PDB file of C-alpha atoms in Angstrom:
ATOM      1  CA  UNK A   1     -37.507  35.370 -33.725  1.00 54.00           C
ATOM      2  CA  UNK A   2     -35.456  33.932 -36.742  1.00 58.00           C
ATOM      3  CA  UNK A   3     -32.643  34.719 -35.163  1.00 58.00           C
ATOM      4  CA  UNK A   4     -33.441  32.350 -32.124  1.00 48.00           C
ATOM      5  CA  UNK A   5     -34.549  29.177 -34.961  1.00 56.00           C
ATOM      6  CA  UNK A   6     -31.313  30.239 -36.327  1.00 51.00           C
ATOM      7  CA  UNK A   7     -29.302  29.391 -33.442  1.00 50.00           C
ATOM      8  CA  UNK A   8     -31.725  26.390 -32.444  1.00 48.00           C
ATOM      9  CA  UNK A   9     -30.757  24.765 -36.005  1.00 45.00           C
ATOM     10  CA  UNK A  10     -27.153  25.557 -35.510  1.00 46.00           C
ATOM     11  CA  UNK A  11     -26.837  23.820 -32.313  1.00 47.00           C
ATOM     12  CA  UNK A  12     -29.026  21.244 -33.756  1.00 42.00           C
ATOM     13  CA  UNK A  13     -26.026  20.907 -36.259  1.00 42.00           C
ATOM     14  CA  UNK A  14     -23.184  20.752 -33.594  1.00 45.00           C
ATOM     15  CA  UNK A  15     -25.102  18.294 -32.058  1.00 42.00           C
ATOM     16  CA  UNK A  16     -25.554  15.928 -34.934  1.00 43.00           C
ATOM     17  CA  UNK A  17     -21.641  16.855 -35.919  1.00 42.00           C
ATOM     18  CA  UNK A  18     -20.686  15.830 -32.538  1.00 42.00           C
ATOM     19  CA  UNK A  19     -22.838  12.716 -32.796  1.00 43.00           C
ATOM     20  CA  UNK A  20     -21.086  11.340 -35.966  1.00 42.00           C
ATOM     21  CA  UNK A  21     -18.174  11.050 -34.181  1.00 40.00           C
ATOM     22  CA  UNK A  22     -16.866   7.460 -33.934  1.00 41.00           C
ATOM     23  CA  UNK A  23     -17.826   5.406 -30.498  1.00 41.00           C
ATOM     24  CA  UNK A  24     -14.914   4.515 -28.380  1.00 44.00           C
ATOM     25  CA  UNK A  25     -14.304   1.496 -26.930  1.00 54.00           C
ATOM     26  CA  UNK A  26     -14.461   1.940 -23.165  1.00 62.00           C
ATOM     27  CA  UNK A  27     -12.414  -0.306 -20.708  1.00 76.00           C
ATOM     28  CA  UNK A  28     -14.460  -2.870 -18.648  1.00 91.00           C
ATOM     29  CA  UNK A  29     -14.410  -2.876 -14.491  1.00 94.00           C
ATOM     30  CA  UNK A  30     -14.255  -6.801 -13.326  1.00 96.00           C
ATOM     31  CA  UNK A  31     -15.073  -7.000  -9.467  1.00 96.00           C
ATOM     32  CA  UNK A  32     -13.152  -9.317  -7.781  1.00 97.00           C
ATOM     33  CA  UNK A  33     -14.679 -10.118  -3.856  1.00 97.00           C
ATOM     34  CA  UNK A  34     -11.404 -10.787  -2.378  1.00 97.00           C
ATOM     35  CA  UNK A  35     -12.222 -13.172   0.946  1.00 96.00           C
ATOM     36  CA  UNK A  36     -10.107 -15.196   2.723  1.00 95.00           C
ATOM     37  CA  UNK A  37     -10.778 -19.093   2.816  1.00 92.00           C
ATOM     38  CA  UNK A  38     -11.819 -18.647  -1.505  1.00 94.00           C
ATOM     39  CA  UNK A  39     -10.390 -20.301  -3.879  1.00 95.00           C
ATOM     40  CA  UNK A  40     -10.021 -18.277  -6.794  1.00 97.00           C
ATOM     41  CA  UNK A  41      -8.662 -20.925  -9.065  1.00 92.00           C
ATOM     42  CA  UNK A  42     -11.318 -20.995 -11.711  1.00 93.00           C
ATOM     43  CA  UNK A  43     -12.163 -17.571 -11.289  1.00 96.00           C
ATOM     44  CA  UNK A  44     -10.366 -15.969 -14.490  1.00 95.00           C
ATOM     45  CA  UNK A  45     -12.085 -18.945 -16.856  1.00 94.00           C
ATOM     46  CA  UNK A  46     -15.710 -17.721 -15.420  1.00 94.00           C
ATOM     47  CA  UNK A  47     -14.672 -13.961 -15.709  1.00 95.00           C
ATOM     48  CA  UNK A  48     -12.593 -14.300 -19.400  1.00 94.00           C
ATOM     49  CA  UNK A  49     -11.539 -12.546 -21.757  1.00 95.00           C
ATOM     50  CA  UNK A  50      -9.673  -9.630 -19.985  1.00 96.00           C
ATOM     51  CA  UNK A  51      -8.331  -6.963 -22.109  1.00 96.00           C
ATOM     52  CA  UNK A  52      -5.415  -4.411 -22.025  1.00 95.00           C
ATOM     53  CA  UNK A  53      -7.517  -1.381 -20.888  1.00 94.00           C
ATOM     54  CA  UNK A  54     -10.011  -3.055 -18.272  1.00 96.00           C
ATOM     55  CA  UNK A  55      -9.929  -3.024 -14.602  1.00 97.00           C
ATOM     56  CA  UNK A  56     -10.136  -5.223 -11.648  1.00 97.00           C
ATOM     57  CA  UNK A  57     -11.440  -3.397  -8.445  1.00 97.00           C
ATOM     58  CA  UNK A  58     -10.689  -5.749  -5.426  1.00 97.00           C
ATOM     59  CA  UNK A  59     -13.088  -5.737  -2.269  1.00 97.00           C
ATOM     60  CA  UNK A  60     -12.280  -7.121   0.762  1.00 96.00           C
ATOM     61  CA  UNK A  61     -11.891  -6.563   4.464  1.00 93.00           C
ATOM     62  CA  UNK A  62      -9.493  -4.000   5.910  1.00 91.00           C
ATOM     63  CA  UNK A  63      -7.194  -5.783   8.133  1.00 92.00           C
ATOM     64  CA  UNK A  64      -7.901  -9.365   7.012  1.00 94.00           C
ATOM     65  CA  UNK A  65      -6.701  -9.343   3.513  1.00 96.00           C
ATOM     66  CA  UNK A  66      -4.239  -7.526   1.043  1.00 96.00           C
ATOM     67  CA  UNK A  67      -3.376  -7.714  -2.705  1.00 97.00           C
ATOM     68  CA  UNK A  68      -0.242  -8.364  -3.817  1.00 97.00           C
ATOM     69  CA  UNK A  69       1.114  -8.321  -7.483  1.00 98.00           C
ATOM     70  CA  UNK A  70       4.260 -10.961  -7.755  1.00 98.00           C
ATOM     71  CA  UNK A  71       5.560 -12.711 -10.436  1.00 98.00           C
ATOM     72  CA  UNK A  72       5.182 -15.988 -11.600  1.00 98.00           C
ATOM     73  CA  UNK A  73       7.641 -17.713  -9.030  1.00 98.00           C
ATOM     74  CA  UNK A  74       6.141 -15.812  -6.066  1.00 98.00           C
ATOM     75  CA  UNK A  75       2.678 -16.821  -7.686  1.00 98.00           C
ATOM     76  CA  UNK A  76       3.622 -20.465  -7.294  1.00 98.00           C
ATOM     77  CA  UNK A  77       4.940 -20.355  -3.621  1.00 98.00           C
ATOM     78  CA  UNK A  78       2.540 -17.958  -2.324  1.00 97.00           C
ATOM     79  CA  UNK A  79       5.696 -16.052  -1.681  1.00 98.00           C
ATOM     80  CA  UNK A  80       5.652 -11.710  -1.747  1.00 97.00           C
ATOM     81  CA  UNK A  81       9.309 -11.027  -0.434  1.00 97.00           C
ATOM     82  CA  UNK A  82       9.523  -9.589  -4.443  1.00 96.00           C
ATOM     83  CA  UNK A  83       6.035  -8.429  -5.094  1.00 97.00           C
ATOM     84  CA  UNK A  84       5.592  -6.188  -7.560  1.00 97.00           C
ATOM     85  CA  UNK A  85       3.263  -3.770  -5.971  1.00 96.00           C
ATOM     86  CA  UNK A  86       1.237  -4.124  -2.812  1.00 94.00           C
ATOM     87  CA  UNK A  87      -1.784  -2.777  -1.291  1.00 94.00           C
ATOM     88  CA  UNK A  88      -3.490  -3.364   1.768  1.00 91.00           C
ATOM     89  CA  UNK A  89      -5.055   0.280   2.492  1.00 90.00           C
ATOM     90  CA  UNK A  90      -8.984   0.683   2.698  1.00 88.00           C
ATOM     91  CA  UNK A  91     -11.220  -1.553   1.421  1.00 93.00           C
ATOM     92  CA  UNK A  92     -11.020  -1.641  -2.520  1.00 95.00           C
ATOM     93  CA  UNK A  93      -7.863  -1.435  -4.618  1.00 96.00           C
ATOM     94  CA  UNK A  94      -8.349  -1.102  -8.313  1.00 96.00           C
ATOM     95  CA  UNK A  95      -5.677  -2.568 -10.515  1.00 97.00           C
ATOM     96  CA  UNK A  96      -5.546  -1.348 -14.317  1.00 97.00           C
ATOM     97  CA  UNK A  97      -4.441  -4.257 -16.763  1.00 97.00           C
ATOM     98  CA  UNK A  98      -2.166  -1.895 -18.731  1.00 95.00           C
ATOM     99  CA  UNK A  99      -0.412  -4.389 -20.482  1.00 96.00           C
ATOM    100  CA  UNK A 100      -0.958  -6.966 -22.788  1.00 96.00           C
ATOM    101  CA  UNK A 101       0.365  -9.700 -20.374  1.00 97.00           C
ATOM    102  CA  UNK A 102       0.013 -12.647 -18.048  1.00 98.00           C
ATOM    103  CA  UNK A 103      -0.765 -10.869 -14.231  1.00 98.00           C
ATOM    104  CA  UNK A 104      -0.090 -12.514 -10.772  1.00 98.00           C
ATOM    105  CA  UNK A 105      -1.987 -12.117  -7.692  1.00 98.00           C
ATOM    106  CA  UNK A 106      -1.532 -13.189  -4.017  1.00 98.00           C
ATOM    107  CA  UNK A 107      -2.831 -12.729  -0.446  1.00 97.00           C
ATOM    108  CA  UNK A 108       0.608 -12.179   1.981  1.00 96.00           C
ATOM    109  CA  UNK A 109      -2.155 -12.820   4.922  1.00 96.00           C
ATOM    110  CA  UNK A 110      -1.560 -16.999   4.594  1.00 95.00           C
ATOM    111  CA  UNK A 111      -4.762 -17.136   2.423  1.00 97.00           C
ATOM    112  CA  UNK A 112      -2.393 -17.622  -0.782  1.00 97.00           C
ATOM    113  CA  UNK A 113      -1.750 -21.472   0.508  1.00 96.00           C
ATOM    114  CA  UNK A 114      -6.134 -21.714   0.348  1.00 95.00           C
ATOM    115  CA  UNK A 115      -6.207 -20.420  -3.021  1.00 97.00           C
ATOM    116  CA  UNK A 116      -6.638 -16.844  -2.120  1.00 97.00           C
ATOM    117  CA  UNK A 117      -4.320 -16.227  -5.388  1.00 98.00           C
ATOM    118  CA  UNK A 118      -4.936 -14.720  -8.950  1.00 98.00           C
ATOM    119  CA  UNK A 119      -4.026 -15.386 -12.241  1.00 98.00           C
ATOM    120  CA  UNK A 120      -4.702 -12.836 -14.851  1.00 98.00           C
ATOM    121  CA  UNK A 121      -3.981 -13.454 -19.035  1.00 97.00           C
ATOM    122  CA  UNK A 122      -5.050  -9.987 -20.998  1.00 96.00           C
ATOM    123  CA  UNK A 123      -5.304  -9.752 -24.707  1.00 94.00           C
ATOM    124  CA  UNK A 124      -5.645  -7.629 -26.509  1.00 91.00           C
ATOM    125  CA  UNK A 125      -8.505  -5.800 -27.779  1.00 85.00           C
ATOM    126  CA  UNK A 126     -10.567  -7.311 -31.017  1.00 81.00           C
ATOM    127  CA  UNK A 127     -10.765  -5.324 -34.335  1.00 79.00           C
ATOM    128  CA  UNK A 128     -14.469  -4.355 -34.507  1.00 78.00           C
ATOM    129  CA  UNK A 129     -16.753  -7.182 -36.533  1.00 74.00           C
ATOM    130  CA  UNK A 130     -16.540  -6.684 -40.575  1.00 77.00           C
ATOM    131  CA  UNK A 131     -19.529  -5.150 -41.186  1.00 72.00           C
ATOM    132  CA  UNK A 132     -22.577  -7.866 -43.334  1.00 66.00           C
ATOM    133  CA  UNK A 133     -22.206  -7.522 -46.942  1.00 61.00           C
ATOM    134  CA  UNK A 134     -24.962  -6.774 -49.047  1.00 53.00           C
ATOM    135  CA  UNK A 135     -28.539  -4.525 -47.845  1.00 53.00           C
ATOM    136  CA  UNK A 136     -27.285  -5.695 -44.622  1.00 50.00           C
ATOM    137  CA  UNK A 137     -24.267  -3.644 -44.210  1.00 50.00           C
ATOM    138  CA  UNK A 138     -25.709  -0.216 -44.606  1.00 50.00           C
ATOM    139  CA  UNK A 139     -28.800  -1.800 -41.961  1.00 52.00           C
ATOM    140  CA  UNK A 140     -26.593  -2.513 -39.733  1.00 51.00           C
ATOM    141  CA  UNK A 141     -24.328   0.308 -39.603  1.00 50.00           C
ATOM    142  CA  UNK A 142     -27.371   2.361 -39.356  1.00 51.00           C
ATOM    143  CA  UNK A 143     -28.848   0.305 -36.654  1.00 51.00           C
ATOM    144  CA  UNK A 144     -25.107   0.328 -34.927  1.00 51.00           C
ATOM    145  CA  UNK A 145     -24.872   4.085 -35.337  1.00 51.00           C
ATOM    146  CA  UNK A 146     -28.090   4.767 -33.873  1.00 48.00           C
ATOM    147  CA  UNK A 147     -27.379   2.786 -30.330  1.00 49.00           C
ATOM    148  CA  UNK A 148     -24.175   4.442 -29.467  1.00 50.00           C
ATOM    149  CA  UNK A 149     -25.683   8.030 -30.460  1.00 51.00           C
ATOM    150  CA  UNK A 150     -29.443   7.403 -29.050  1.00 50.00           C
ATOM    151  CA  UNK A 151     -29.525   9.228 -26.093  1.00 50.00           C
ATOM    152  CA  UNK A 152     -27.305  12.227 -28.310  1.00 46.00           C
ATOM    153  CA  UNK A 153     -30.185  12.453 -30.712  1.00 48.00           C
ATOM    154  CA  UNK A 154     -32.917  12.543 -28.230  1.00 52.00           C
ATOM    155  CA  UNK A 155     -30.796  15.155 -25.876  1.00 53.00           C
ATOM    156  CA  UNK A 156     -30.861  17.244 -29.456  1.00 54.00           C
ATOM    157  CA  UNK A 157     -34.256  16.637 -30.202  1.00 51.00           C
ATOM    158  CA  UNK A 158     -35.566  18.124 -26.509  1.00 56.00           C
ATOM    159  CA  UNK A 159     -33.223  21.180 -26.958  1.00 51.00           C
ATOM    160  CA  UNK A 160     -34.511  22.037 -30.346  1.00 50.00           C
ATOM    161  CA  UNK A 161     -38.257  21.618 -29.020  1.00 56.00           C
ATOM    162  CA  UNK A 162     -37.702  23.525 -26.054  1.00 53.00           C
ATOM    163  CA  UNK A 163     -36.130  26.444 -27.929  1.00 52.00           C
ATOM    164  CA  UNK A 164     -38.517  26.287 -30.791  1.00 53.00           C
ATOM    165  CA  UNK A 165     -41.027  26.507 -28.351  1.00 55.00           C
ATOM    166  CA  UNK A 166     -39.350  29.897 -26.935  1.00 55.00           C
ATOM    167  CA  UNK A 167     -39.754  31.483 -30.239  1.00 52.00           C
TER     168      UNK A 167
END
């Protein structure tokens, strides 16, 4: 039997090992509803600020639309003789923003002309917030520590019960 609360405090340590582990930051999925007859003009301004890292997952109708990545010039005259990459398979195509850069979008259906066309500006990614000085910095480092690790902690917590419970 102490060999069993042995191993149920052992894990318990892995887990709370594993736990202290920094958070990382995880990329962000932006869905853009890709119809004909929009006008996506103010579209980045209501969806800002896009990151290097984050996605854009385009919907829209087989057959009726496509997305094409141009440049700036083929941006401006709804032109994709040059594009850059172009998809027009299924129903969703999702586009990483793996650069720190200024992204161009266009539909090669006759949409573009409408304002079925897309510009993207990433940044990139904010250092994390100083933490408060004072009482508040160890309160909110505790308080930030236990949100990203909650559901870690209460996983632990039911493991160690159940097995305690075995013994």
């Amino acid at each position: 039997m102490a060999g069993w609360r042995m191993a149920a405090c052992a894990m318990l340590v892995a887990l709370v090992a594993c736990a202290a582990l920094p958070a990382t930051t995880t990329a962000n999925k932006i869905s853009v509803n890709w119809a004909p007859n929009t006008n996506y003009t103010g579209w980045e301004k209501q969806h800002a600020p896009f990151y290097k890292g984050d996605w854009l997952v385009f919907y829209y109708t087989a057959g009726q639309a496509d997305v094409i990545q141009v440049d700036e010039t083929g941006y401006n005259k709804c032109d994709a003789t040059n594009a850059i990459s172009n998809y027009s398979k299924g129903r969703t195509y999702a586009f990483e923003l793996n650069e720190t850069k200024t992204y161009y979008f266009i539909c090669s259906y006759g949409y573009c002309f409408g304002g079925m066309r897309l510009v993207i500006k990433t940044e990139k990614l904010p250092p994390p917030s100083p933490p408060s000085s004072g009482k508040d910095k160890s309160s909110a480092t505790a308080a930030a520590f236990a949100s990203s690790h909650a559901a870690l902690f209460y996983a632990a917590a039911a493991v160690l019960a159940a097995l305690l419970r075995t013994v």
